[in-house]
XYZ file of C-alpha atoms in Angstrom:
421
model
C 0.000 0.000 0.000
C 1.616 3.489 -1.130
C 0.286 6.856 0.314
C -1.554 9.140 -1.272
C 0.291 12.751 -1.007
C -1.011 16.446 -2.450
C 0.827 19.528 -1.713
C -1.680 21.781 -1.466
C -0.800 25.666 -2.386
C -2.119 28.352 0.024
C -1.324 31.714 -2.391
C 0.801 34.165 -1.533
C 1.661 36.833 1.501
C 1.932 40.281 1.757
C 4.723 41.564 3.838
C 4.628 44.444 5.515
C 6.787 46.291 3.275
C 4.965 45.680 0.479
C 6.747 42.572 -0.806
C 4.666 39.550 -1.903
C 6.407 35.865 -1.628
C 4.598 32.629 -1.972
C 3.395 30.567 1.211
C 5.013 27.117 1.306
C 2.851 24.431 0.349
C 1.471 22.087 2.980
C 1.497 18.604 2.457
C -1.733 16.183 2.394
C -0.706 12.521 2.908
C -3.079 9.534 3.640
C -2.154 5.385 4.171
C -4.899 3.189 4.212
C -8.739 3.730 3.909
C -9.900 0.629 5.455
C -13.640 0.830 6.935
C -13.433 -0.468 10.715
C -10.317 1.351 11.148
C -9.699 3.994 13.133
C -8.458 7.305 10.979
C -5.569 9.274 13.276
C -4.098 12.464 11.691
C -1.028 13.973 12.691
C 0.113 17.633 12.519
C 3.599 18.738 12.322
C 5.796 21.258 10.947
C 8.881 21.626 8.877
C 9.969 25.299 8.958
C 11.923 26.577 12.121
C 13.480 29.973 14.010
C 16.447 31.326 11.712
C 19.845 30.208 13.133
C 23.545 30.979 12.716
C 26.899 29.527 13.897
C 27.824 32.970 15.035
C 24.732 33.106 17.724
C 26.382 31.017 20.061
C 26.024 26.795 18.567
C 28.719 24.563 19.084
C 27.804 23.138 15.337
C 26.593 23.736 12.017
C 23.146 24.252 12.779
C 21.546 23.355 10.111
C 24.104 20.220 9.377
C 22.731 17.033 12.229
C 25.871 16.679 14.492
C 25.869 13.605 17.014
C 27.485 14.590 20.080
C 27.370 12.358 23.445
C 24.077 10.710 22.618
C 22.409 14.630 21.262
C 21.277 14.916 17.753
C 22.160 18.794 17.474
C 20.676 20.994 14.848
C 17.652 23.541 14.167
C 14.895 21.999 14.144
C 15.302 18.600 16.185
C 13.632 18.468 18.455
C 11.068 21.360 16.976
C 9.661 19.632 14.840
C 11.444 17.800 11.991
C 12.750 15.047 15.191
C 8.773 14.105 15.810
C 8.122 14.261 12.018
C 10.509 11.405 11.661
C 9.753 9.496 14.432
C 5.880 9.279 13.198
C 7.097 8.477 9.909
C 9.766 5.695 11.269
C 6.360 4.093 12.992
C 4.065 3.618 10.250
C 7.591 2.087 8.334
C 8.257 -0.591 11.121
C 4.396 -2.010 10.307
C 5.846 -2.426 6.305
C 9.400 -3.527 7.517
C 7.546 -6.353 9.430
C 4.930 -7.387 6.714
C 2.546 -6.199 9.590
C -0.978 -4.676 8.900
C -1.035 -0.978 9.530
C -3.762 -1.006 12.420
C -5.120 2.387 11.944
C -5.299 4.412 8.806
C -3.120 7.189 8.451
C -3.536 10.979 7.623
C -0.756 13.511 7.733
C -0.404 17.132 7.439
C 2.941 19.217 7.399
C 2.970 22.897 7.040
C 5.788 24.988 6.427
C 4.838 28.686 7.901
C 4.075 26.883 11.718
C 6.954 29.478 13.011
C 5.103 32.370 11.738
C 1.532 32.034 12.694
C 0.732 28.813 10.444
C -0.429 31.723 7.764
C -3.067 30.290 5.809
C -3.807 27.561 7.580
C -7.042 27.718 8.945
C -8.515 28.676 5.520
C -7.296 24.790 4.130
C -8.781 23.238 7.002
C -12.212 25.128 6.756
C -11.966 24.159 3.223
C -10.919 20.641 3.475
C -13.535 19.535 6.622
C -15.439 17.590 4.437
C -12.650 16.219 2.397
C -9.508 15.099 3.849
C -10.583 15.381 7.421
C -13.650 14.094 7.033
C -13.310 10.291 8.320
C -10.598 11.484 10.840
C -11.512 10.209 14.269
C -8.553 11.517 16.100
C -5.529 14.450 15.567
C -2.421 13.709 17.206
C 0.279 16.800 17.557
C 3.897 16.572 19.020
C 5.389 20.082 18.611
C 6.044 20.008 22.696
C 8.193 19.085 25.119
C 8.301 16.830 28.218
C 8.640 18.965 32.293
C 11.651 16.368 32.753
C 14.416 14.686 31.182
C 13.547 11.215 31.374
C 9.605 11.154 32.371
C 7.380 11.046 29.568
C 3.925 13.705 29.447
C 0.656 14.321 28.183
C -0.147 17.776 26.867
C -3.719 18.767 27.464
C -3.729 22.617 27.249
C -1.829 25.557 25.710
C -1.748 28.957 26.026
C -3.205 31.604 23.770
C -1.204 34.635 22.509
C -2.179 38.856 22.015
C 0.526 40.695 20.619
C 0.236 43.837 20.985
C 2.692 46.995 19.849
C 2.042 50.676 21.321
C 3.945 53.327 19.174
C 4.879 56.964 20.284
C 5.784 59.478 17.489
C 7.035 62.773 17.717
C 8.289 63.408 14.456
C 9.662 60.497 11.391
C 13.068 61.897 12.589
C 15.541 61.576 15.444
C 16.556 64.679 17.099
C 20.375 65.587 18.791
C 20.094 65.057 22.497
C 21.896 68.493 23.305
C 20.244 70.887 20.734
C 16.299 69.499 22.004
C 17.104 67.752 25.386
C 14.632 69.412 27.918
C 12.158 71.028 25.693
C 10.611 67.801 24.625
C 8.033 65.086 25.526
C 10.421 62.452 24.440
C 8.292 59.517 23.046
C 11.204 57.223 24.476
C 10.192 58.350 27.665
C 6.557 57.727 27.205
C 7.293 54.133 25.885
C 9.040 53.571 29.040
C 5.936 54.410 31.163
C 3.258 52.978 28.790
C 5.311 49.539 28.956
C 6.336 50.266 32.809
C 2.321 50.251 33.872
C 1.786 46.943 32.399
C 3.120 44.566 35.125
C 4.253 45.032 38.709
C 7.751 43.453 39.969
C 5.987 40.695 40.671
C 4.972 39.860 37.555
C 1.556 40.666 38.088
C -0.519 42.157 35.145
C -2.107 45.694 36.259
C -3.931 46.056 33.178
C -7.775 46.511 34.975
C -10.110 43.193 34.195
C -7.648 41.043 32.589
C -8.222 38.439 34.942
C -11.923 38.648 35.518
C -12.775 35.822 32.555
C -9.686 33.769 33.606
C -11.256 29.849 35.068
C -11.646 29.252 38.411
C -8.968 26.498 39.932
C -10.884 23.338 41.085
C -10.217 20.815 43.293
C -9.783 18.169 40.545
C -7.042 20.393 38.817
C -4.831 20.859 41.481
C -4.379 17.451 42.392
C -2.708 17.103 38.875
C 0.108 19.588 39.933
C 0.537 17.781 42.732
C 1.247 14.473 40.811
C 3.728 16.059 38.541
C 6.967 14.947 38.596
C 9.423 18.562 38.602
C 12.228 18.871 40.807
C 12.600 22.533 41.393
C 16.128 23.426 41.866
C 16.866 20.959 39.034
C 14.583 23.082 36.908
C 16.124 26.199 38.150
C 19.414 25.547 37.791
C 18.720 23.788 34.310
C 17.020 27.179 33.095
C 20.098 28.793 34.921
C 18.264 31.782 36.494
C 19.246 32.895 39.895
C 14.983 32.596 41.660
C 12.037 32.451 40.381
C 8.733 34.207 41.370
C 7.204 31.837 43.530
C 8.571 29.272 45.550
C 6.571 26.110 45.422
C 6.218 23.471 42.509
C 2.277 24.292 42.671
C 2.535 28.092 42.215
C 4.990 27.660 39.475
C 3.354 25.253 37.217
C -0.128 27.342 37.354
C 1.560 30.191 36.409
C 3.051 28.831 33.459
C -0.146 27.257 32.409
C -3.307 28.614 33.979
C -2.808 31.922 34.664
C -2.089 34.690 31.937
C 1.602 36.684 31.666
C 2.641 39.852 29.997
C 6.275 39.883 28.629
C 8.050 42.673 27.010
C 10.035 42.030 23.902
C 11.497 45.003 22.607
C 11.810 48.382 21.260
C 11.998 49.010 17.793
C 13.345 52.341 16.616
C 15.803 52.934 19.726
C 19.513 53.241 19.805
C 20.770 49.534 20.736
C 24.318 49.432 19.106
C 27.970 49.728 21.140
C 29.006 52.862 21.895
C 27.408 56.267 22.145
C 24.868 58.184 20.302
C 23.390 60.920 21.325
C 20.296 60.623 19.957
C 16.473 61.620 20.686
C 14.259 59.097 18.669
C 11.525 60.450 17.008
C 9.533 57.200 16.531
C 9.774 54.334 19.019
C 8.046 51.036 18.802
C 6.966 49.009 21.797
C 6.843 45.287 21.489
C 4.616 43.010 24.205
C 2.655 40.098 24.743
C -0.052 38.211 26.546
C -0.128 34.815 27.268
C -4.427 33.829 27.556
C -6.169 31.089 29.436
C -9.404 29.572 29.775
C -11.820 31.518 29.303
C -10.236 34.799 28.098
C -11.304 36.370 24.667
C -9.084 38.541 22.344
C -11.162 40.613 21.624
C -12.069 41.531 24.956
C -8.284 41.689 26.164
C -7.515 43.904 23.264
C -9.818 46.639 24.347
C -8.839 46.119 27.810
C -5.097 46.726 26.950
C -5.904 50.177 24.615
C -8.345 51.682 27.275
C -5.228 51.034 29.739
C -2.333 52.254 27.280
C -4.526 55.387 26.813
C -5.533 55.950 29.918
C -1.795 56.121 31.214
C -1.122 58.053 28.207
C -3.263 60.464 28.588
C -2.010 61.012 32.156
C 1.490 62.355 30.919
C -0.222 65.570 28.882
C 2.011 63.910 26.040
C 1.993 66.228 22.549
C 3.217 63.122 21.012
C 0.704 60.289 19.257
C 0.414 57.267 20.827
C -1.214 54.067 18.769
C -1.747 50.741 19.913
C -2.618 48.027 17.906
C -2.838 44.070 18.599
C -1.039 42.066 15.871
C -1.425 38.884 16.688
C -4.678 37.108 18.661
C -4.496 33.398 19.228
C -6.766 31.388 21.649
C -6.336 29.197 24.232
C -6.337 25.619 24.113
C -7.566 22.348 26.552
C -8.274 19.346 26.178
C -10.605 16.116 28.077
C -7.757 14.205 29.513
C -10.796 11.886 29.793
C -11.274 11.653 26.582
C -10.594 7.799 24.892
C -7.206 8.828 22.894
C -5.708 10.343 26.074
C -6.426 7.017 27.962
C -4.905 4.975 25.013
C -1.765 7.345 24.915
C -1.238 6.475 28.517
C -1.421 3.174 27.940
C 1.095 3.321 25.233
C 3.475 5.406 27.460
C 2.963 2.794 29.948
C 3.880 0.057 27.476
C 6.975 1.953 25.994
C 8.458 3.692 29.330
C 7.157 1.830 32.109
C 5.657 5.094 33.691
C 2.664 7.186 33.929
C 3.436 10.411 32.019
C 2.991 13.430 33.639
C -0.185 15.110 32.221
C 0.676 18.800 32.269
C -0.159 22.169 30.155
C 2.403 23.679 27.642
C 2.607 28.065 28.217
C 3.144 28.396 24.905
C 0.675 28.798 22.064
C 0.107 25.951 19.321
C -3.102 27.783 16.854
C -3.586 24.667 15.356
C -4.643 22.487 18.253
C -7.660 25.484 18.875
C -8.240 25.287 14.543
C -8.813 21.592 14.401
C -10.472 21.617 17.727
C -13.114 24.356 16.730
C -13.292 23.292 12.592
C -12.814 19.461 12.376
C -14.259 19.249 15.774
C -12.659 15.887 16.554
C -10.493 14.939 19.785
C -6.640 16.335 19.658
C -3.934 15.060 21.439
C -0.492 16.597 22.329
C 1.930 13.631 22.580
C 5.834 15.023 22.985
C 8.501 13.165 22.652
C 11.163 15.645 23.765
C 13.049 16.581 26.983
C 12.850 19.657 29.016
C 16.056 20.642 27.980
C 16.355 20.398 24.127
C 16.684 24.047 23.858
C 13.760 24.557 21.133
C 13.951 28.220 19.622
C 17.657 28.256 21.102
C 21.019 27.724 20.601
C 22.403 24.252 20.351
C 18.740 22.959 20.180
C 18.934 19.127 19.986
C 16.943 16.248 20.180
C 18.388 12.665 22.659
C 18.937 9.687 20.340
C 16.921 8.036 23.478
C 14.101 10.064 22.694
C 14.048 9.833 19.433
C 14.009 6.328 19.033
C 11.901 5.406 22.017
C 8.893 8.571 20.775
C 9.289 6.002 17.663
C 8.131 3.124 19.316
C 5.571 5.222 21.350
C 3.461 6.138 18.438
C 3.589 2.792 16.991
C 2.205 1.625 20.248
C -0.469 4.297 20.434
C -1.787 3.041 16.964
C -2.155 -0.427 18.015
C -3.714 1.315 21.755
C -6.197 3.651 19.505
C -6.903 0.125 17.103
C -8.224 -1.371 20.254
C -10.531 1.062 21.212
C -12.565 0.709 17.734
C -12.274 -3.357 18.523
């Protein structure tokens, strides 16, 4: 039996200067089409963060170095590694003359890394085509909370991106021929993005946590269970202390509470040396990590009424804009639903364990996309360690991983062929 594969085009993208390139292609595959069978589709990505030598890897990163038992290289363990491995399980079935238990479908993107552009228009488009006799959606573009303990994603993070620009003039000024006789719009960005969080780390925008879910019982008994050693974690993410103090408080605010991080200023003077110089036009760069049950929408207005109202509080001259680039929902998942109890039992079969079942704080769109459009049950199954470095330098993926998250989704389709039995 040979697959069936399309590469399906998505158009083109505007950038925002104007330029128009072509969006990669995603690829379609199916195996098998068997009635009685179970259909499982996996999601995965092929495109990755831009990398150089010169940032700080101990290899070629785009060359696969082996090194102490570490496949190195960009993209490893994020998320060509995973790609592989589900790949390398539907080949051992052929290699052994065994029956593929399940039928396959597979879908690779290659724009994953900048907002999966496009995306959600081939799914709406192909619901009652490809994915229509899907039963279940597998995704592994996570990691594990430990080095050697398997987990079970059942949650992400959404994402509002927001910038907040200040604009004087479309021209820097000298610092000693204006200095003093200006409302510097550097000096407004500072305050705008200074109101936004305390030193805590709490978010002082008014309301933002007012649609954020209650904590029940049930919930945290699961953080409880979870397998994190803290000063490992700390001294593995080599910061000096964290925020809070207990395994508890640390894992809920990763997952199940919202955070606001600043990322940058665009249009300010960040080169060696000295330059006396006034910007005319800054940029500010944040973002807001959502949980259940925020709304974009509702956090965007919520951040603007804020922004102004602090603006507005400086008797600025300068023009102040705020706009939200970027609004992605959050994610969870039934970790009663049937494919989460037959990925534990595959886990068990595979690592001997129970898997942690834990949240990810980062934001995967497509789990919400397929969970809204195909409306089928999606599963986040990683396969790599805490430490692989995804979106970093030196970002690898174990050999023990790899070839163990092999065997683990060949025993999760013979766990999910049961469960149609």
């Amino acid at each position: 039996m040979d697959p069936n594969v399309d590469l399906e085009d998505l158009g083109s993208q505007q950038l925002p200067d104007g330029q128009t390139l072509p969006i990669p292609p995603v690829i379609l595959a199916e195996l098998g089409n068997e009635p009685g069978k179970p259909t499982v589709c996996f999601y995965g990505h092929l495109d990755v963060q831009p990398a150089t030598q010169a940032d700080g890897w101990l290899t070629d990163p785009y060359t696969l170095t082996e090194v102490d038992g570490k496949l190195y290289g960009r993209g490893a363990t994020d998320n060509k590694g995973p790609v592989l491995a589900w790949i390398n399980a539907m080949s051992a079935f052929r290699a052994l003359e065994e029956d593929l238990p399940v039928n396959i479908k597979v879908i690779i993107e290659g724009m994953e890394e900048a907002g999966s552009v496009a995306l959600e228009e081939l799914v709406k488009r192909e619901k009652d085509r490809f994915f229509s006799s899907v039963d279940y959606i597998v995704i592994s573009d996570n990691l594990w909370l430990s080095q050697r303990r398997p987990a079970l994603i059942y949650g992400t993070r959404g994402n509002s991106y927001f910038t907040v620009e200040v604009t004087c003039r479309d021209q820097d000024f000298h610092s000693g021929t204006f200095g003093g006789i200006l409302h510097e719009p550097m000096a407004d960005l500072v305050a705008l993005l200074g109101s936004l969080t305390d030193s805590a780390g709490h978010i002082l925008i008014p309301g933002i946590y007012d649609d954020v879910a209650p904590l029940t019982e049930e919930e945290k008994e699961l953080y409880g269970a979870i397998d994190l050693d803290l000063e490992e974690y700390r001294n593995s993410s080599r910061v000096k202390k964290f925020l809070f103090n207990t395994k508890e408080e640390i894992l809920m605010h990763l997952w199940r509470y919202p955070s606001l991080s600043i990322h940058g200023i665009e249009g300010a003077f960040d080169e060696p040396g000295t330059k006396t110089v006034i910007p005319g036009r800054v940029i500010g760069k944040f973002s807001i990590r959502l949980v259940p049950h925020m709304n974009t929408s509702v956090v965007e207005k919520q951040v603007q009424q804020h922004l102004q109202y602090i603006f507005s509080q400086r008797n600025s001259s300068n023009q102040m804009d705020v706009s939200m680039v970027l609004g992605l929902h959050p994610w969870i998942a039934d970790i009663k639903d049937h494919q989460y109890l037959a990925a534990k039992r595959a886990i068990k079969t595979v690592f001997g364990t129970e898997p942690d079942m834990i949240r990810d704080g980062s934001t995967i769109p497509i789990a919400k996309i397929f969970q809204d459009i195909i409306q089928k049950s999606v599963l986040m199954l990683p396969l790599g360690a805490v430490d692989d470095g995804e979106h970093s330098q030196n970002e690898k993926i174990n050999r023990w991983n790899y070839i163990e998250g092999s065997k683990l989704f060949a025993a999760f389709f013979l766990e999910v062929a049961q469960l149609h039995e």
